[in-house]
Coordinates of C-alpha atoms in Angstrom, one line a residue:
X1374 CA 65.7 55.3 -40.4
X1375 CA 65.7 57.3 -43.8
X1376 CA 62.2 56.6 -43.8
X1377 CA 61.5 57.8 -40.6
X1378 CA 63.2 61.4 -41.0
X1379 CA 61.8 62.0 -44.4
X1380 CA 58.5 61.8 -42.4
X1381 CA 59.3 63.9 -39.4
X1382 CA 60.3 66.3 -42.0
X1383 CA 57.0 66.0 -44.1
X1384 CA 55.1 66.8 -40.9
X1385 CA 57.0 69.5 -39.5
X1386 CA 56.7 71.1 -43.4
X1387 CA 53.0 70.5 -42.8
X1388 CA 53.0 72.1 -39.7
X1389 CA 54.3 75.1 -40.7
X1390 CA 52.8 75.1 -43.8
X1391 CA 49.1 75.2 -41.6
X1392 CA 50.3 77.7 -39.8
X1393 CA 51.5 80.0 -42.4
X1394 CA 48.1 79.8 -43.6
X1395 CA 46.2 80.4 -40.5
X1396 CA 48.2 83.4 -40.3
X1397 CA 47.3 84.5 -44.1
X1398 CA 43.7 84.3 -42.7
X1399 CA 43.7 86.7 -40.0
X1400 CA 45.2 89.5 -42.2
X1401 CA 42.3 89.4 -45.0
X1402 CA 40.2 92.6 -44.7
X1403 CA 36.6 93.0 -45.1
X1404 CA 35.8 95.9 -46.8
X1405 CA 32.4 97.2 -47.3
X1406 CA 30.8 100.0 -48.9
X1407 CA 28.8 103.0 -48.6
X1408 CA 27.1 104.3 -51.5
X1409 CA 25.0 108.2 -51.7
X1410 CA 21.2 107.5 -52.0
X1411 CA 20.2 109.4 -54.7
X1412 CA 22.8 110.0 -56.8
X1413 CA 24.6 113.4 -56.7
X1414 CA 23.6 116.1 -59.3
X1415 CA 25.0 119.2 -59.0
X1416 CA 26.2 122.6 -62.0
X1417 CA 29.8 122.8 -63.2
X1418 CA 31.5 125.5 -64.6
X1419 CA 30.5 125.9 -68.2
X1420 CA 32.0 127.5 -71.4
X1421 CA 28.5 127.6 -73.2
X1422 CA 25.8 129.6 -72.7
X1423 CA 23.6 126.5 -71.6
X1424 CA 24.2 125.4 -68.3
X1425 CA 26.3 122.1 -68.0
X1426 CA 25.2 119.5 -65.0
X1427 CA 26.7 116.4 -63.9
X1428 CA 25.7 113.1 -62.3
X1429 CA 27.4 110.7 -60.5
X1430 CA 27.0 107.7 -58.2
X1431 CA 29.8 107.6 -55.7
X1432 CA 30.7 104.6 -53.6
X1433 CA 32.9 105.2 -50.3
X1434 CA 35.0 102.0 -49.3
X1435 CA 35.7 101.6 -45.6
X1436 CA 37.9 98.6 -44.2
X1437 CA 35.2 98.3 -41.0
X1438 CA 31.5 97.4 -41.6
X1439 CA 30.7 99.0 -38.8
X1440 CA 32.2 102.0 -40.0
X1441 CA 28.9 102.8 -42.1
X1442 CA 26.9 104.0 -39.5
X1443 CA 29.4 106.5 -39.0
X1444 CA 29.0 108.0 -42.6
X1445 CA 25.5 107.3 -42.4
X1446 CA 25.5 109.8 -40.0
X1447 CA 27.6 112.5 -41.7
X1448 CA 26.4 111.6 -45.4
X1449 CA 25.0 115.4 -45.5
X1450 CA 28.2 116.9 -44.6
X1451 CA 30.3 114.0 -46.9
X1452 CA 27.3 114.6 -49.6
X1453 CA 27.9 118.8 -49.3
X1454 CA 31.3 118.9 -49.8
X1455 CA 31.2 116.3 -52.7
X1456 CA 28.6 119.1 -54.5
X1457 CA 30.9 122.0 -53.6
X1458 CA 33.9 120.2 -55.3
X1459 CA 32.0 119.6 -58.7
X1460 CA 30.4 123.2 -58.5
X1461 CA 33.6 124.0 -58.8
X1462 CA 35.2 122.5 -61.8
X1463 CA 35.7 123.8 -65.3
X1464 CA 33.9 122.1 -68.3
X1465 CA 37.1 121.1 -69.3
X1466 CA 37.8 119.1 -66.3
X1467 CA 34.7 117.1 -65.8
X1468 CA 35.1 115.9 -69.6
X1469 CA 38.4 115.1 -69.2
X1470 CA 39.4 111.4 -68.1
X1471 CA 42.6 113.1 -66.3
X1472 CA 39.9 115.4 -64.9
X1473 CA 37.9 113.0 -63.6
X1474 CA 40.4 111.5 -61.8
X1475 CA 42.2 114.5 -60.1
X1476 CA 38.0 115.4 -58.9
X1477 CA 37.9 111.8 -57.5
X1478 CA 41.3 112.1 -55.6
X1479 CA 39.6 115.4 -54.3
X1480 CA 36.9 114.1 -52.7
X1481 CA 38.5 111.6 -51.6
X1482 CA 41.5 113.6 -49.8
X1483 CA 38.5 116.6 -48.5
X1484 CA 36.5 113.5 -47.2
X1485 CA 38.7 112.1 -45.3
X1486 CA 39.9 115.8 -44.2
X1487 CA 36.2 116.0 -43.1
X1488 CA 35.7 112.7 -41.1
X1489 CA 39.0 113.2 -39.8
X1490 CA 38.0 117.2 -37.9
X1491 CA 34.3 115.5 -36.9
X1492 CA 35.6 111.5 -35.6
X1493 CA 39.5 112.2 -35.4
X1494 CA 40.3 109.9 -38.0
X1495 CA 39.9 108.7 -41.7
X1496 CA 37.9 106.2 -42.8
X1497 CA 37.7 106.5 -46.5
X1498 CA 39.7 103.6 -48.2
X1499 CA 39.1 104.4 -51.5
X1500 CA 36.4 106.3 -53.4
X1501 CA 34.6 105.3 -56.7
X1502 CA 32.4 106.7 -59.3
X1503 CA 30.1 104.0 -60.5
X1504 CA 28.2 106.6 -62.6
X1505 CA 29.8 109.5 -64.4
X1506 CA 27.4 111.4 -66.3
X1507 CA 27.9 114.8 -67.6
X1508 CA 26.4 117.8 -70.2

């Protein structure tokens, strides 16, 4: 008898156990991402009398892959606003590793402001410099 309800418990623990998991599975995202073809160059504001320039590769996570077509089709407007944000910004502020990030957090939030006015909703998971270059 012991035997017998040490078993129906190792099964019902299995059970659940498969279950649990099956439910772990349906919750796993699929992100993909969308990346500007070239990269980005654009002037910053500079404190010398030579004219300071930056280059970047920036890569736009969405949680849909569909979703890409969709910045596909705004990458000029994404692309424009992404130059006007480094036109923008002070030598300081594009050396600067704290500069960097507070001009990545700016795209980011005025990209999703963007897609949210033309689609009525943000897309933009997260958005990532893969190439920072700057003179």
């Amino acid at each position: 008898m012991k035997n017998f309800a040490l078993l129906c418990l190792m099964l019902v623990t299995s059970v659940l156990s498969l279950g649990a998991f099956a439910e772990e599975e349906e919750v796993v995202d699929t992100y993909a991402y969308y990346g500007f073809e070239p990269d980005i160059v654009t002037n910053y504001i500079s404190n010398r009398k030579k004219l300071g320039f930056v280059k970047i590769s920036v890569e736009l996570m969405v949680k849909v892959p569909e979703d890409l077509i969709v910045l596909e089709h705004h990458d000029p407007l994404l692309r424009a606003a992404i130059i006007e944000i480094l036109g923008a910004q002070t030598e300081d502020k594009v050396k600067s590793l704290t500069g960097k990030e507070e001009i990545r957090r700016e795209c980011y939030d005025t990209l999703n402001r963007l897609l949210e006015l033309e689609i009525g909703k943000p897309l933009i998971v997260n958005l990532l410099f893969t190439k920072y270059l700057y003179d």
